[in-house]
Structure formats: structure tokens, C-alpha cells
Amino acid sequence: MTYNVGDIITGGLSWTRPARLGGIQIRRNFTLRPDLVTMPLPELSGSAAVPSTVDVYIDNARRASRTVPAGPFSITNLPVVTGNGTARLVVRDALGRETISETPFYASSSLLAKGLADFSAEAGFARRYYGTESNNYDDNIVGSATLRFGVTNNMTLEGHLEGASNFYNAGAGGVFSIGSFGVGTVSGAVSKYESEAGYQLSASVEAELWDVKFFARTQRTFGDYNDIASVTSEIMKYGLPSYSARPAKALDQVSVSLPPMFNDTNLNFSYAQIETADFDKSRILGMTATRPFGEKGNMFMSAYTDLARKDSFGVFAGLSWSLGNNTTASTSLSSDETGATATAEIMKSEQAEIGSTGWRVRGSYGENNIASASGSYRSKIGRIEGGIEKFNENVRANAQFDGAVVFAGGGVFLANRIDDAFGVVDVGAPDVEVQFENRPMGKTNKKGKMLLPNLRSYEKNTITIDVTNLPIDASVGETRQIVSPSDRGGAVVDFNVKADTRAALVTLRDDEGNYVETGSTAQLNGSGEFIVGYDGQVYLEGIAASNALVVSRAGKSNCEVTFPAPDRGKGRLVIPDAICRSTQ
């Protein structure tokens, strides 16, 4: 569960229009449980005459291998990707005999697993002119609620409700599986705003046949249909045209994506027609094509035309090429009813590592002549970016700095912007290398601490330290920890390292001058216990100015040795020969 207060976005479905509000929101948030799979997964079943091994292949890639006893078996929770696929079940007995069966499936995140519920409820004041004004809200309070529930693994019911003074909108729908081909949706909604009443019907289908992906959608409104967006909108401001904010009267969409052909060329065709509430019509036909060019290049082209308007068309084509070292060069040509424009640019992408730089140089000639250059640098305390642009006869420049200030773990840290979770590593010694998921992230500061600004919330993050730079007398509690911080929360990772343990290496001999037996137990000052190693050597930690060491020997009487240890600063004390006198 997540509770939000402030600017929020209402919950929505494929047949509703989410809106921005300033208010409160309560919603189910599945991202808090990365281990939870919300979509129904294929379930494979079979029967083995004798104990066997079962291998599961998804699109020719082995995804699971299990041993099953004799009799019926079922395999669930397979790691599959969304879309169309084929699952092959290979049952192999002890003699190597195989039985193979194949099952086509279609997995979609639009469906919820049986018994699972997803919901959102919010109330507040509609925000207007987002991106133009920072504080413009409607005067009337509005509210909405959205619910999805997995009735079965093949059917998910949906419901949506909106309300305000003299206004309501209520709708219901469902998402259902179409076997191994795809999923479909149907929905209906009614609304009433003062004296205006209307309703909306919609349906869609998403399918994949013979490696061809299809998507089709149709939506119709009748009467005076309204939703939160339309009843809270404010028309005629900033000189914009007075278009109605109501949902479209008619909306139809179709897209077809073909499998790679003609030397790995990907083709996609789309058609969309819309009739607005003001009876303005458009019928847009589009096509996109992409294909690799050599080993490091890529060619692309897109084109569209509006069949409802004469001379309404557009073409965009270009070539991009990787130059290595995160540098890419590209050139493109675009043309529409207003003219043609040619563009060329070269850029180096900035990486997440500290010290990474990025830059971009771009030029465009055509309807508008544009020349620009920009650069960025990521330091330990933040990211700085600046640029200059000449747009026709106008010149403008910009600069910005992004960073974060973190108060945690007894320290204050300046860092790059933190968008997820973070951790403060406490090693207790300076210049110790810290690794995150086996990648070096830097070294601890003078206080033995370091900030990790890029942890993943609610997931397991493995953090390790390299102990080679620790002082020789340091005591290391552990070198590896796993933490799971909350969203935009922090975790203090203490490795229990004591950099100054006041250690001593003592060589023990008995009354006869022989080394004290290996494996004997030595008790220091009545508390800490240590094991005697080879050649009578025992490594002691936490010594005092004056020390008493009692040694327990197997099969022999205890012996005792006392020794002083004046504080001489850093380093460990070495006592080469200490006579351990028998106590009997």
C-alpha cells in the first residue's frame, strides 16, 4: 500500500483518462513486492510413468529443470516474457527415454492472477495547465476510484468511478484471454454533469499470429459524455483555440507489426481515425521501418499522411552510427507540408560513474536554422550541465546543477540526485574500497563512511568491502551485507570494523622453554578468549596497559603470563617469548 499527499495522478484504465490532482491518494503498489508476480503464468502439467527429470523450454530457451516422482505433475510460476510463445515440456526417465509435448501460450500483464486485486482511490482539486503554471487548481473538489480484480486467470474485471458536485461518471469492463492468441477488453461507462448526460462504449484486442502482432481498438461516446478532465478544464487561455475537453466522439486504432524480413527489416503499420467532440475529423495512416546497417549502424524511416486533409503528410528518415566509447553520430532528413529540414549531430552519452562526461553538437538547416552545443559532467557531489543554442537569429544559453544532500549514519553527504534508495556504508577506516553488486563504487572518506546513492528499493542489494586497505590491527566483523531499503529511503550498512583494536602477537613458551600446545585456549584479562596457533603464537585484540593471560592446556595444568603494553600509537605489539608459568 502507498499513501500520497500532494500532487498526484489518478488511477486509470485503458478506457479512462487519468487526471492530475492536488490532494490525497491511497493505492495498491505492487512494486513494493518485487518477488510478487501479478500476472497469471502458464501452468504446464503432465504425467510420468517412473521418476523422471522434466525440462521446460520457453521459445527454445531452457527456463526450468525439475525432478518429479511417478504420476501426475504440475509446473507453475515459470519465468516467461509477455506476449505469444511456445512451451516445450521434455520428460526424461533414468534410461534416457524422452517424451516431448508443446503448448502455445499468451502471457499479458493486462490480466491479474486469480484472487489478486489492484485499486486506487483519490480526492482533491484538479490541476490545470500543467507545465505552464505552477499553482493553478480548480475550485471544486473531485474524487475517483479504480478497481481491478482477477476473477480467474483468464478474466479480470475492472471498475471506475468519478464524482464531484453535480457530476458522476461510473463504468465497468473486463479483460479476457483469447486462448493462446491474445487478450481482449470491453467496457462501458455513463456520466451526468448538471443537465448533460451521455455514455461511452469501447473494445480492444491484442493478439499475435504467425509472429505478426496485431492491436485494434474502438471507442464511441454518445450524448454529452464527460469525465474529470472535461468538467474541470478551463478553455480559452494563453490564446489557445477553444477546443472541447470532452472525450472524442469516435476513436479507432489499428496497428500491425511484422516479423523481421528483408535483411532484418522491422515494419510497422498503423491507422488511427478520430472525431473530436467538436466534430473535427482526422484519419492518419502511418508506417515505420528500421533495419541494421553494417555492424554498428541503424537505418530508420517513418511516414504519415492525414487522409481527411489535403497536403497533410510527413516523412522522417535517417541513419545513426556507433563510434565506440559511448559516442554516436546521426543524420536525418524530415519533410512535411511546411518544408524540409536536414539535421546532423554527434553525441557522447554520459554514464552513471563518477567523473563521466557527456556532450552533444547538433546542427539543423531548413524551415528553422538551429545550431547547438551542450556538455555535462558527473562529479561526486552532483551533476552539472550547460549549453548554448542559436535559433535563427536568437541565441540562448542555459546551465543547471542537480544533486542531493543526505543526513544519515552520523554524517552529511553531498551526492548526485537520488531517485530511488540509498545506503550509507560505515567501515570505520578511510580509503577502503566499497563494491555494489561486485562493481567498485569508490572509497570511504576520512571518517570511514561512504554514500551509495543508487540502491534498488525493496530488492536485495549486495554490498561488499575490500579489506586489503584496512590497518593490520583492524578487526573485521563481516565483509558482505545484503540490505533492502524502502522507496526513497536509506539503509545504514555497518560492517563492524574496529580500526584500532590494540592488538598484540605473543609467542608463548612453557616452563621448560617449549612452545605452548596448538589449540590451547587463552583468556585475556578475564574476558576475551583466543586460540593458540602454531609455534605457540596467539593473536590478541583489545589489550590494556597491563595484561594477564590465562592459558588452558589439554591434559596439562593451566599456566599464566603477565605483560605490559604501553600505548605506542598505531601498529601491533610483538612479544617474541613470553614464559607461561604453571599455576600448580
Coordinates of C-alpha atoms in Angstrom, one line a residue:
M1 CA 0.0 0.0 0.0
T2 CA 1.1 3.5 -0.8
Y3 CA -0.3 6.8 0.6
N4 CA 0.4 10.0 -1.3
V5 CA -0.3 13.6 -0.2
G6 CA 0.3 16.5 -2.7
D7 CA 0.3 16.4 -6.5
I8 CA -0.9 13.0 -7.7
I9 CA -2.2 11.3 -10.8
T10 CA -5.4 9.4 -10.5
G11 CA -5.7 5.7 -11.2
G12 CA -6.8 4.8 -14.7
L13 CA -7.7 2.1 -17.1
S14 CA -7.3 1.7 -20.9
W15 CA -10.7 3.2 -21.4
T16 CA -10.4 6.2 -18.9
R17 CA -8.4 9.4 -18.8
P18 CA -6.2 9.8 -15.7
A19 CA -6.1 13.4 -14.4
R20 CA -3.7 15.4 -12.2
L21 CA -5.0 16.4 -8.8
G22 CA -3.7 18.2 -5.7
G23 CA -4.9 16.0 -2.8
I24 CA -4.6 12.6 -1.3
Q25 CA -4.3 9.1 -2.7
I26 CA -4.4 5.6 -1.4
R27 CA -3.4 2.8 -3.8
R28 CA -2.1 -0.7 -4.1
N29 CA 1.5 -0.6 -5.2
F30 CA 2.9 -4.0 -6.4
T31 CA 6.4 -2.5 -6.9
L32 CA 6.8 -2.8 -3.1
R33 CA 6.9 -6.6 -3.6
P34 CA 9.4 -7.3 -6.4
D35 CA 9.0 -11.0 -5.6
L36 CA 5.3 -11.0 -6.4
V37 CA 4.2 -11.9 -9.9
T38 CA 0.8 -10.2 -10.5
M39 CA 0.1 -11.7 -14.0
P40 CA -1.2 -15.2 -14.5
L41 CA 1.6 -17.5 -15.7
P42 CA 1.2 -20.6 -17.9
E43 CA 0.7 -23.9 -15.9
L44 CA 2.2 -27.0 -17.5
S45 CA 1.1 -30.4 -16.4
G46 CA 1.8 -34.0 -17.4
S47 CA 2.3 -37.5 -16.1
A48 CA 5.5 -39.6 -15.6
A49 CA 5.3 -43.4 -15.5
V50 CA 8.5 -43.6 -13.4
P51 CA 10.6 -40.9 -11.5
S52 CA 11.9 -38.6 -14.2
T53 CA 13.5 -35.2 -14.9
V54 CA 11.4 -32.5 -16.5
D55 CA 13.0 -29.7 -18.6
V56 CA 10.8 -26.7 -19.6
Y57 CA 11.8 -24.7 -22.7
I58 CA 10.2 -21.4 -23.5
D59 CA 10.8 -20.4 -27.1
N60 CA 13.7 -22.8 -27.3
A61 CA 15.4 -21.5 -24.2
R62 CA 15.5 -23.7 -21.1
R63 CA 13.8 -21.9 -18.2
A64 CA 13.3 -24.7 -15.6
S65 CA 14.5 -28.2 -14.8
R66 CA 13.0 -30.3 -12.0
T67 CA 12.8 -33.9 -10.9
V68 CA 9.3 -35.4 -10.5
P69 CA 8.1 -38.6 -8.9
A70 CA 6.0 -41.2 -10.8
G71 CA 2.5 -40.0 -11.5
P72 CA 0.9 -36.6 -12.5
F73 CA 2.8 -33.4 -12.0
S74 CA 2.3 -29.7 -12.5
I75 CA 4.8 -26.9 -13.0
T76 CA 3.8 -23.3 -12.2
N77 CA 5.4 -19.9 -11.8
L78 CA 7.6 -20.2 -14.9
P79 CA 9.8 -17.2 -15.8
V80 CA 8.2 -16.2 -19.0
V81 CA 8.1 -13.0 -21.0
T82 CA 4.9 -11.3 -22.1
G83 CA 3.4 -12.0 -25.5
N84 CA 3.0 -15.1 -27.6
G85 CA 5.2 -18.1 -27.0
T86 CA 5.5 -21.9 -27.1
A87 CA 6.4 -24.0 -24.0
R88 CA 8.0 -27.4 -24.7
L89 CA 7.9 -30.0 -22.0
V90 CA 10.7 -32.7 -22.1
V91 CA 10.2 -35.6 -19.7
R92 CA 13.3 -37.9 -19.5
D93 CA 13.4 -41.1 -17.4
A94 CA 16.5 -42.8 -15.9
L95 CA 17.1 -44.7 -19.1
G96 CA 17.2 -41.6 -21.2
R97 CA 13.8 -42.1 -22.9
E98 CA 12.1 -38.8 -23.7
T99 CA 8.5 -37.7 -24.1
I100 CA 8.1 -34.2 -25.7
S101 CA 4.9 -32.1 -25.7
E102 CA 4.4 -28.5 -26.9
T103 CA 1.9 -25.9 -25.6
P104 CA 1.3 -22.5 -27.1
F105 CA 0.5 -19.7 -24.7
Y106 CA 0.0 -15.9 -24.5
A107 CA 1.0 -14.0 -21.3
S108 CA -0.1 -10.5 -20.7
S109 CA 0.4 -8.0 -17.8
S110 CA -3.2 -6.7 -18.5
L111 CA -4.5 -9.7 -16.7
L112 CA -4.3 -10.2 -12.9
A113 CA -3.8 -13.6 -11.3
K114 CA -6.8 -15.2 -9.8
G115 CA -7.8 -13.6 -6.5
L116 CA -5.5 -10.6 -6.9
A117 CA -6.9 -7.1 -6.5
D118 CA -5.4 -3.7 -7.7
F119 CA -7.1 -0.5 -6.7
S120 CA -6.6 3.3 -6.3
A121 CA -8.7 6.0 -4.6
E122 CA -8.0 9.7 -4.6
A123 CA -9.6 13.0 -3.8
G124 CA -8.5 16.6 -4.3
F125 CA -8.6 19.6 -6.7
A126 CA -7.9 19.2 -10.4
R127 CA -4.6 20.7 -11.5
R128 CA -4.8 22.8 -14.7
Y129 CA -2.1 24.0 -17.2
Y130 CA 0.5 21.5 -16.0
G131 CA 3.9 22.5 -17.3
T132 CA 2.7 26.1 -17.9
E133 CA 1.6 27.3 -14.4
S134 CA 2.9 26.0 -11.1
N135 CA -0.1 26.7 -9.0
N136 CA -3.4 26.6 -10.9
Y137 CA -6.1 24.3 -9.4
D138 CA -9.9 24.0 -9.9
D139 CA -12.0 25.3 -7.0
N140 CA -14.2 22.2 -6.7
I141 CA -13.2 19.0 -5.0
V142 CA -13.3 15.8 -7.1
G143 CA -12.7 12.2 -6.3
S144 CA -12.2 8.9 -8.2
A145 CA -11.7 5.2 -7.5
T146 CA -10.4 2.4 -9.7
L147 CA -10.5 -1.3 -9.1
R148 CA -9.2 -4.4 -10.9
F149 CA -9.8 -7.9 -9.7
G150 CA -8.7 -11.3 -11.1
V151 CA -11.8 -13.4 -11.1
T152 CA -9.9 -16.2 -12.9
N153 CA -6.6 -16.5 -14.6
N154 CA -8.4 -15.8 -17.9
M155 CA -10.7 -12.9 -16.7
T156 CA -10.0 -9.7 -14.9
L157 CA -12.9 -7.4 -14.0
E158 CA -12.5 -3.6 -14.0
G159 CA -14.4 -0.7 -12.4
H160 CA -14.0 3.0 -12.3
L161 CA -15.9 5.8 -10.5
E162 CA -15.6 9.6 -10.6
G163 CA -17.5 12.2 -8.7
A164 CA -17.9 15.9 -7.9
S165 CA -20.6 18.4 -7.2
N166 CA -23.4 17.8 -9.8
F167 CA -21.2 15.2 -11.6
Y168 CA -20.7 11.5 -11.6
N169 CA -19.0 9.0 -14.0
A170 CA -19.3 5.3 -13.5
G171 CA -18.0 2.4 -15.7
A172 CA -17.2 -1.3 -15.7
G173 CA -15.3 -3.5 -18.0
G174 CA -13.3 -6.7 -18.3
V175 CA -10.1 -8.1 -19.7
F176 CA -10.2 -11.6 -21.0
S177 CA -7.9 -14.1 -22.6
I178 CA -8.4 -15.3 -26.2
G179 CA -6.7 -18.6 -25.7
S180 CA -3.1 -18.7 -26.9
F181 CA -3.6 -15.8 -29.3
G182 CA -4.0 -12.7 -27.2
V183 CA -6.3 -10.7 -24.9
G184 CA -9.4 -8.6 -25.4
T185 CA -11.1 -5.8 -23.4
V186 CA -14.7 -4.5 -23.3
S187 CA -16.1 -1.6 -21.3
G188 CA -19.0 0.8 -20.8
A189 CA -19.4 4.0 -18.8
V190 CA -22.2 6.5 -18.1
S191 CA -21.9 10.1 -16.9
K192 CA -24.1 13.0 -15.8
Y193 CA -22.9 16.6 -15.4
E194 CA -25.6 19.1 -14.4
S195 CA -28.1 18.7 -17.3
E196 CA -25.6 16.9 -19.6
A197 CA -25.8 13.1 -19.8
G198 CA -24.0 10.5 -22.0
Y199 CA -22.3 7.2 -22.2
Q200 CA -19.2 5.5 -23.7
L201 CA -18.5 2.1 -25.1
S202 CA -15.1 0.7 -26.0
A203 CA -13.4 -2.6 -27.0
S204 CA -9.9 -3.7 -28.0
V205 CA -8.0 -6.8 -28.9
E206 CA -4.2 -7.5 -28.7
A207 CA -3.1 -10.7 -30.5
E208 CA -0.1 -12.4 -32.1
L209 CA -0.4 -14.8 -35.1
W210 CA 2.4 -16.3 -37.1
D211 CA 4.8 -13.8 -35.5
V212 CA 2.7 -10.9 -36.6
K213 CA 1.5 -8.6 -33.8
F214 CA -2.0 -7.0 -34.0
F215 CA -3.7 -4.3 -32.0
A216 CA -7.1 -2.9 -32.7
R217 CA -9.2 -0.6 -30.6
T218 CA -12.5 1.2 -31.0
Q219 CA -14.2 3.7 -28.7
R220 CA -17.5 5.7 -29.0
T221 CA -19.2 8.3 -26.9
F222 CA -22.9 9.1 -27.2
G223 CA -24.8 12.2 -25.9
D224 CA -22.9 14.7 -23.8
Y225 CA -20.3 12.3 -22.1
N226 CA -18.0 13.9 -19.5
D227 CA -15.2 12.9 -17.1
I228 CA -13.0 14.7 -14.6
A229 CA -10.8 16.2 -17.3
S230 CA -13.7 17.8 -19.1
V231 CA -15.6 19.1 -16.2
T232 CA -12.6 20.8 -14.6
S233 CA -10.9 22.2 -17.7
E234 CA -10.6 25.9 -18.4
I235 CA -10.8 26.8 -22.1
M236 CA -9.6 29.9 -23.8
K237 CA -6.3 30.9 -22.1
Y238 CA -2.9 31.9 -23.5
G239 CA -4.6 32.4 -26.9
L240 CA -5.1 28.7 -27.4
P241 CA -8.0 27.6 -29.7
S242 CA -11.3 26.9 -28.0
Y243 CA -11.4 23.1 -28.4
S244 CA -13.7 21.0 -26.2
A245 CA -12.0 18.9 -23.5
R246 CA -14.6 16.1 -23.7
P247 CA -13.5 12.6 -24.8
A248 CA -13.6 12.0 -28.5
K249 CA -16.9 11.1 -30.2
A250 CA -15.2 8.3 -32.1
L251 CA -11.7 6.8 -31.9
D252 CA -10.4 3.8 -33.9
Q253 CA -6.9 2.5 -33.9
V254 CA -5.2 -0.4 -35.7
S255 CA -1.5 -1.4 -35.7
V256 CA 0.3 -4.3 -37.3
S257 CA 4.0 -5.2 -36.6
L258 CA 5.6 -7.7 -39.0
P259 CA 8.4 -10.0 -38.0
P260 CA 11.9 -9.1 -39.3
M261 CA 12.2 -9.5 -43.0
F262 CA 14.2 -8.2 -46.0
N263 CA 17.6 -8.4 -44.2
D264 CA 16.2 -7.9 -40.7
T265 CA 14.0 -5.0 -41.5
N266 CA 11.2 -4.4 -39.0
L267 CA 8.0 -2.9 -40.4
N268 CA 5.1 -1.4 -38.5
F269 CA 1.8 -0.1 -40.0
S270 CA -0.7 2.0 -38.1
Y271 CA -4.1 3.6 -38.8
A272 CA -6.0 5.9 -36.5
Q273 CA -9.1 7.9 -37.0
I274 CA -10.6 10.3 -34.5
E275 CA -13.7 12.5 -34.4
T276 CA -13.5 15.1 -31.6
A277 CA -16.4 16.4 -29.6
D278 CA -16.3 19.4 -31.9
F279 CA -16.7 17.1 -34.9
D280 CA -13.2 17.7 -36.1
K281 CA -12.0 14.6 -38.0
S282 CA -8.6 13.1 -38.7
R283 CA -7.6 9.8 -40.5
I284 CA -3.9 9.2 -40.1
L285 CA -2.1 6.4 -41.9
G286 CA 1.5 5.7 -40.8
M287 CA 4.4 3.4 -41.4
T288 CA 7.8 2.9 -39.7
A289 CA 10.7 0.8 -40.8
T290 CA 14.0 0.1 -39.1
R291 CA 16.9 -2.1 -40.0
P292 CA 20.6 -2.6 -39.1
F293 CA 23.2 -1.0 -41.3
G294 CA 26.6 -2.8 -41.0
E295 CA 27.7 -3.9 -37.6
K296 CA 27.3 -0.6 -35.7
G297 CA 24.7 1.3 -37.7
N298 CA 20.9 1.6 -37.9
M299 CA 18.6 3.0 -40.5
F300 CA 15.1 4.3 -39.8
M301 CA 12.2 5.8 -41.6
S302 CA 8.7 6.9 -40.7
A303 CA 6.0 8.4 -42.8
Y304 CA 2.4 9.5 -42.2
T305 CA -0.5 11.2 -44.0
D306 CA -3.9 12.5 -42.9
L307 CA -6.4 11.2 -45.3
A308 CA -9.0 13.7 -44.1
R309 CA -6.8 16.7 -45.0
K310 CA -5.2 17.5 -48.3
D311 CA -1.5 18.0 -48.4
S312 CA -1.1 16.7 -44.9
F313 CA 1.9 14.4 -44.8
G314 CA 5.3 13.9 -43.2
V315 CA 8.4 11.8 -43.7
F316 CA 11.3 11.3 -41.4
A317 CA 14.4 9.2 -42.3
G318 CA 17.9 8.9 -41.1
L319 CA 21.0 6.9 -40.2
S320 CA 22.7 6.5 -36.8
W321 CA 26.2 5.0 -36.2
S322 CA 28.0 4.0 -33.1
L323 CA 31.6 5.3 -33.0
G324 CA 32.5 3.4 -29.8
N325 CA 33.3 4.9 -26.3
N326 CA 29.5 5.7 -25.9
T327 CA 29.7 8.1 -28.9
T328 CA 27.1 8.1 -31.6
A329 CA 26.7 10.1 -34.9
S330 CA 23.5 10.5 -36.7
T331 CA 22.0 12.4 -39.7
S332 CA 18.3 12.7 -40.6
L333 CA 16.0 14.4 -43.1
S334 CA 12.4 15.4 -42.4
S335 CA 9.8 16.8 -44.7
D336 CA 6.2 17.8 -44.2
E337 CA 3.7 20.3 -45.8
T338 CA 5.7 23.2 -44.4
G339 CA 9.0 22.2 -45.9
A340 CA 12.1 20.1 -45.5
T341 CA 14.8 20.1 -42.7
A342 CA 18.2 18.3 -42.6
T343 CA 19.8 17.6 -39.3
A344 CA 23.2 16.2 -38.2
E345 CA 24.5 15.6 -34.7
I346 CA 27.3 13.8 -32.8
M347 CA 27.0 13.0 -29.1
K348 CA 28.7 11.1 -26.3
S349 CA 26.4 9.7 -23.7
E350 CA 27.2 10.4 -20.0
Q351 CA 27.4 7.3 -17.8
A352 CA 26.5 6.8 -14.2
E353 CA 30.1 6.6 -12.9
I354 CA 31.6 9.5 -11.1
G355 CA 33.8 11.5 -13.4
S356 CA 31.8 10.6 -16.5
T357 CA 31.3 13.3 -19.1
G358 CA 28.8 13.8 -21.9
W359 CA 28.5 16.2 -24.8
R360 CA 26.4 16.9 -27.9
V361 CA 26.8 19.1 -31.0
R362 CA 23.8 19.5 -33.3
G363 CA 23.0 21.4 -36.4
S364 CA 19.7 21.7 -38.3
Y365 CA 19.0 23.5 -41.6
G366 CA 15.6 24.1 -43.2
E367 CA 12.5 25.9 -42.1
N368 CA 14.5 26.9 -39.0
N369 CA 18.3 27.1 -38.8
I370 CA 19.5 25.7 -35.5
A371 CA 23.0 25.2 -34.1
S372 CA 23.6 24.0 -30.5
A373 CA 26.2 22.5 -28.3
S374 CA 26.0 21.2 -24.7
G375 CA 28.1 19.3 -22.2
S376 CA 27.7 17.6 -18.8
Y377 CA 29.9 16.3 -16.0
R378 CA 29.1 14.0 -13.1
S379 CA 31.1 14.7 -10.0
K380 CA 30.9 13.2 -6.5
I381 CA 28.7 16.0 -5.3
G382 CA 26.3 16.3 -8.2
R383 CA 25.8 16.7 -11.9
I384 CA 26.4 20.0 -13.9
E385 CA 25.1 20.6 -17.4
G386 CA 25.2 23.6 -19.7
G387 CA 24.6 24.5 -23.3
I388 CA 24.2 27.2 -25.9
E389 CA 21.8 27.3 -28.8
K390 CA 21.3 29.6 -31.8
F391 CA 17.8 29.5 -33.1
N392 CA 17.6 31.5 -36.3
E393 CA 18.8 35.0 -35.1
N394 CA 18.2 34.3 -31.4
V395 CA 20.8 33.0 -29.1
R396 CA 20.2 31.5 -25.6
A397 CA 22.2 29.7 -23.0
N398 CA 21.3 27.5 -20.0
A399 CA 23.0 25.8 -17.1
Q400 CA 21.8 23.6 -14.3
F401 CA 23.1 21.7 -11.3
D402 CA 21.4 18.5 -9.9
G403 CA 22.5 17.0 -6.6
A404 CA 21.4 15.8 -3.2
V405 CA 22.2 16.4 0.5
V406 CA 21.9 13.3 2.7
F407 CA 21.9 13.3 6.5
A408 CA 22.3 9.7 7.6
G409 CA 24.5 7.4 9.6
G410 CA 26.0 10.1 11.6
G411 CA 27.3 12.0 8.6
V412 CA 26.4 14.6 6.0
F413 CA 27.0 13.7 2.3
L414 CA 26.8 15.7 -0.9
A415 CA 25.9 13.4 -3.8
N416 CA 24.2 13.1 -7.2
R417 CA 20.4 13.2 -7.4
I418 CA 18.8 10.2 -5.6
D419 CA 15.7 8.9 -7.4
D420 CA 15.3 5.6 -5.6
A421 CA 17.0 4.3 -2.4
F422 CA 20.5 4.9 -0.9
G423 CA 22.8 3.5 1.6
V424 CA 25.5 4.8 4.0
V425 CA 28.3 2.4 4.4
D426 CA 30.3 2.6 7.7
V427 CA 33.6 0.7 7.5
G428 CA 35.3 2.6 10.3
A429 CA 38.5 3.2 8.4
P430 CA 39.4 5.6 5.5
D431 CA 40.3 4.7 1.9
V432 CA 38.6 1.3 2.0
E433 CA 37.1 0.3 -1.4
V434 CA 33.3 -0.4 -1.4
Q435 CA 31.6 -2.6 -4.0
F436 CA 28.0 -2.7 -5.0
E437 CA 26.9 -5.9 -6.8
N438 CA 30.7 -6.6 -7.4
R439 CA 31.2 -3.2 -9.0
P440 CA 33.7 -0.8 -7.5
M441 CA 31.8 2.4 -6.3
G442 CA 34.6 4.3 -4.6
K443 CA 36.5 4.5 -1.3
T444 CA 35.4 5.6 2.2
N445 CA 36.1 9.2 3.4
K446 CA 38.3 10.3 6.3
K447 CA 35.6 9.1 8.8
G448 CA 35.4 5.7 7.2
K449 CA 32.0 6.3 5.6
M450 CA 30.6 6.3 2.0
L451 CA 27.3 7.1 0.4
L452 CA 25.8 4.7 -2.2
P453 CA 23.1 6.8 -4.0
N454 CA 21.8 4.1 -6.4
L455 CA 20.4 1.2 -4.4
R456 CA 17.2 -0.6 -5.6
S457 CA 14.3 -0.2 -3.2
Y458 CA 12.6 -3.3 -1.8
E459 CA 15.1 -5.5 -3.5
K460 CA 18.2 -7.3 -2.2
N461 CA 21.3 -5.2 -2.7
T462 CA 24.7 -6.8 -2.1
I463 CA 27.4 -4.6 -0.6
T464 CA 30.9 -5.7 0.0
I465 CA 34.2 -4.2 1.1
D466 CA 37.9 -4.8 0.2
V467 CA 39.8 -5.4 3.4
T468 CA 43.3 -5.1 1.9
N469 CA 43.5 -1.4 2.8
L470 CA 42.4 -1.9 6.4
P471 CA 45.1 -1.4 9.1
I472 CA 46.9 -4.5 10.1
D473 CA 45.4 -4.4 13.6
A474 CA 41.9 -3.8 12.4
S475 CA 39.1 -6.2 13.5
V476 CA 36.6 -7.1 10.7
G477 CA 33.2 -8.2 11.7
E478 CA 32.0 -9.1 8.2
T479 CA 32.8 -8.2 4.6
R480 CA 29.4 -8.7 2.9
Q481 CA 26.0 -7.5 3.7
I482 CA 22.6 -7.5 1.9
V483 CA 20.1 -4.7 2.5
S484 CA 16.6 -3.9 1.2
P485 CA 15.8 -0.2 1.8
S486 CA 12.4 1.4 1.2
D487 CA 11.4 3.7 -1.7
R488 CA 13.5 6.9 -1.4
G489 CA 14.7 5.6 1.9
G490 CA 18.1 4.8 3.2
A491 CA 20.0 2.0 4.9
V492 CA 23.0 2.3 7.2
V493 CA 25.3 -0.6 6.5
D494 CA 27.8 -1.1 9.4
F495 CA 30.5 -3.6 8.7
N496 CA 31.5 -3.7 12.4
V497 CA 35.1 -2.9 11.6
K498 CA 37.3 -1.7 14.5
A499 CA 40.3 0.1 13.1
D500 CA 42.2 0.4 16.4
T501 CA 41.8 -2.8 18.4
R502 CA 45.2 -2.6 20.2
A503 CA 46.5 -5.9 19.1
A504 CA 49.5 -8.0 20.2
L505 CA 51.1 -11.1 18.7
V506 CA 52.5 -13.1 21.6
T507 CA 54.7 -16.2 21.4
L508 CA 54.0 -18.5 24.4
R509 CA 56.5 -20.9 25.9
D510 CA 56.1 -23.2 29.0
D511 CA 58.4 -23.5 32.0
E512 CA 60.7 -25.9 30.0
G513 CA 61.0 -23.5 27.1
N514 CA 58.8 -25.4 24.7
Y515 CA 56.0 -23.8 22.7
V516 CA 52.6 -23.9 24.3
E517 CA 50.5 -26.6 22.6
T518 CA 48.5 -25.6 19.5
G519 CA 44.7 -25.4 20.1
S520 CA 45.1 -24.2 23.7
T521 CA 42.6 -21.5 24.9
A522 CA 44.0 -18.2 26.2
Q523 CA 41.7 -15.9 28.2
L524 CA 42.8 -12.2 28.3
N525 CA 42.1 -10.2 31.4
G526 CA 39.3 -12.5 32.5
S527 CA 37.1 -11.9 29.4
G528 CA 38.1 -12.4 25.8
E529 CA 39.2 -15.9 24.6
F530 CA 41.7 -16.6 21.9
I531 CA 43.2 -19.8 20.4
V532 CA 46.9 -20.5 20.4
G533 CA 48.2 -21.3 16.9
Y534 CA 51.4 -22.9 15.6
D535 CA 54.7 -22.2 17.3
G536 CA 52.9 -21.0 20.4
Q537 CA 51.7 -17.8 18.7
V538 CA 48.4 -16.2 19.9
Y539 CA 46.9 -13.0 18.3
L540 CA 45.3 -10.9 21.0
E541 CA 42.9 -8.0 20.5
G542 CA 41.8 -5.4 23.0
I543 CA 44.9 -5.4 25.1
A544 CA 45.3 -3.0 28.0
A545 CA 48.3 -1.2 29.6
S546 CA 48.8 -4.2 31.9
N547 CA 47.6 -7.7 30.9
A548 CA 47.1 -11.1 32.4
L549 CA 46.7 -14.1 30.1
V550 CA 45.5 -17.5 31.5
V551 CA 46.1 -20.4 29.2
S552 CA 44.1 -23.7 29.4
R553 CA 46.1 -26.7 28.0
A554 CA 44.6 -30.1 27.2
G555 CA 45.9 -32.7 29.6
K556 CA 48.1 -30.2 31.4
S557 CA 47.6 -27.7 34.2
N558 CA 46.8 -24.1 33.3
C559 CA 49.5 -21.5 33.0
E560 CA 49.6 -17.8 33.3
V561 CA 51.7 -14.9 31.9
T562 CA 51.5 -11.2 32.5
F563 CA 52.9 -8.5 30.3
P564 CA 52.7 -4.7 30.0
A565 CA 51.5 -3.0 26.7
P566 CA 52.2 0.7 26.7
D567 CA 50.3 2.7 24.1
R568 CA 52.8 3.4 21.2
G569 CA 50.3 4.7 18.7
K570 CA 49.3 2.7 15.6
G571 CA 50.7 -0.8 14.9
R572 CA 50.6 -4.0 16.8
L573 CA 52.8 -5.1 19.7
V574 CA 55.0 -8.2 19.2
I575 CA 56.2 -10.2 22.2
P576 CA 58.6 -12.9 20.9
D577 CA 59.0 -15.1 24.0
A578 CA 56.6 -15.0 26.9
I579 CA 57.0 -17.6 29.6
C580 CA 53.7 -19.1 30.7
R581 CA 54.1 -20.2 34.3
S582 CA 52.2 -23.2 35.6
T583 CA 49.6 -22.3 38.2
Q584 CA 50.1 -25.6 40.1

